[in-house]
Amino acid sequence: RDGVLNVYREDHVKAPEEWQPVPGALEAVARLNQAGWHAVLATNRMPGAQWFPGAQVNYLHQVLRHVEPAHAAGMPAIVACNERGQRRELGWPELRRQVAALALHLRAQGVQPGDRVAAYLPNIPEAMVAFLATVGIGAVWSICAPDMGTHAVLDRFRQIEPTVLIGVDGVTYGGRDMDRCAVLQELRAQLPSVRHVLLVNDLDATKTIADSALFTDVVARNDAEVAAFEPLWLPFDHPLWIVYSSGTTGLPKPIVHGHGGTVIVALALKTLHNDVGCSYQPNNFGERFHWYSSTGWVMWNAQMSGLLNGTTCCIYDGNPAGSKDRPDWTTLWRFGAELGVTFFGAGAAFFANCLKAGVDLSALPGLKTVRALGTTGSPLSAEAQNWGTAQFNALGVKDIWWC
């Protein structure tokens, strides 16, 4: 203990002007030499600190660097399941192609760096594609979940004045289909800054709304320009996405995160704190990362960041307890077992509900691939943690790790 505390003694802490550049580490996430990067911290004050001036970065560059090696190893980028029992896999080359096609489409609609693109989408691959395409051309992303009503979404999107709105036709949750086209049309009517609308058909492939483009048509493009697309190099602190406070004390407060800081923090969280590895590297071969979340929670952003490290992301869209008429708290566990996830994350309330429902995981031997359980949101009770540890001990996973 004394040794650890000694590290933080004042006389051991260097002032920012004494910090030495770390190009070997930073070059993993940013372009340095061509950009005239010259310092770690140019402005030493809060607020207003300026990190890595001159360095250039783009979140999408960090994702696309994995396309060739991950594909060569046979690893998918995204595996997605939903309540309707549908399962889809998106390979790394296909992810790159769809992202490039959509990015070019957005650029053709006049979207410029710094413009906001707003999404009203569930936890499906199209949401991840839309995010990557948006930030690839320097636009700023923001998303709300389709379980949010019109007023709650407008309270957020009106503040950021988006130029493009990407929305879903409907969702299935708790065993019930819910049309969202009327909400999407109302959002467009109440957001005068929106110049272009894209419709994602997730519930009904035949559904259309007036004066909108179909997402499937846009991402079907496959030509030389798509193949040649490259993400735009951006300043280290260029805005990446906008998330929001809860809104319990007035309007939800927009919170902006930048490309460079987000990439560094996300990689530190996944690879160092949570030990989520690259799926095509020998030490973590076949890694599959899952963290259950709706798109209205920042854990959706955290889940998606697995792509930064070349990790296969396993996503589930729907109620983790299945049908509301006949709740089944093994639903999400069965998803994890069928996909062979290695990291399984969810909110603390999920584990508490599994304990309360008397869930027995012994019938799901596929969960033996799980080596770590993640929890966040509210505090996890000791009882819920002990339940989870005992369940995995019974499966033969003796050293399950909680984080």
Tab-separated table of N, CA and C in Angstrom, residues 109 116 146 151 174 180 201 281 319 393:
chain	number	residue	atom	x	y	z
A	109	GLN	N	-25.334	14.696	-49.906
A	109	GLN	CA	-26.465	15.491	-49.415
A	109	GLN	C	-26.010	16.821	-48.813
A	116	ARG	N	-24.433	18.009	-37.666
A	116	ARG	CA	-24.942	16.954	-36.805
A	116	ARG	C	-25.850	16.004	-37.578
A	146	PRO	N	-35.670	4.204	-29.884
A	146	PRO	CA	-37.068	4.274	-30.295
A	146	PRO	C	-38.076	4.024	-29.184
A	151	HIS	N	-41.597	13.885	-27.575
A	151	HIS	CA	-41.156	15.051	-26.812
A	151	HIS	C	-39.766	14.842	-26.210
A	174	GLY	N	-40.524	-6.742	-26.024
A	174	GLY	CA	-41.422	-7.425	-25.101
A	174	GLY	C	-42.504	-8.227	-25.802
A	180	ARG	N	-43.072	3.057	-35.607
A	180	ARG	CA	-42.455	4.321	-35.222
A	180	ARG	C	-42.436	5.342	-36.360
A	201	ASN	N	-35.653	0.085	-42.551
A	201	ASN	CA	-36.775	-0.858	-42.437
A	201	ASN	C	-36.350	-2.049	-41.593
A	281	GLN	N	-6.174	-12.003	-32.786
A	281	GLN	CA	-4.862	-12.231	-32.215
A	281	GLN	C	-4.840	-13.567	-31.466
A	319	ASN	N	-36.133	-6.978	-25.526
A	319	ASN	CA	-36.264	-7.065	-24.084
A	319	ASN	C	-35.394	-8.204	-23.551
A	393	ASN	N	-19.551	-20.923	-11.374
A	393	ASN	CA	-18.809	-22.004	-10.724
A	393	ASN	C	-19.441	-23.348	-11.047
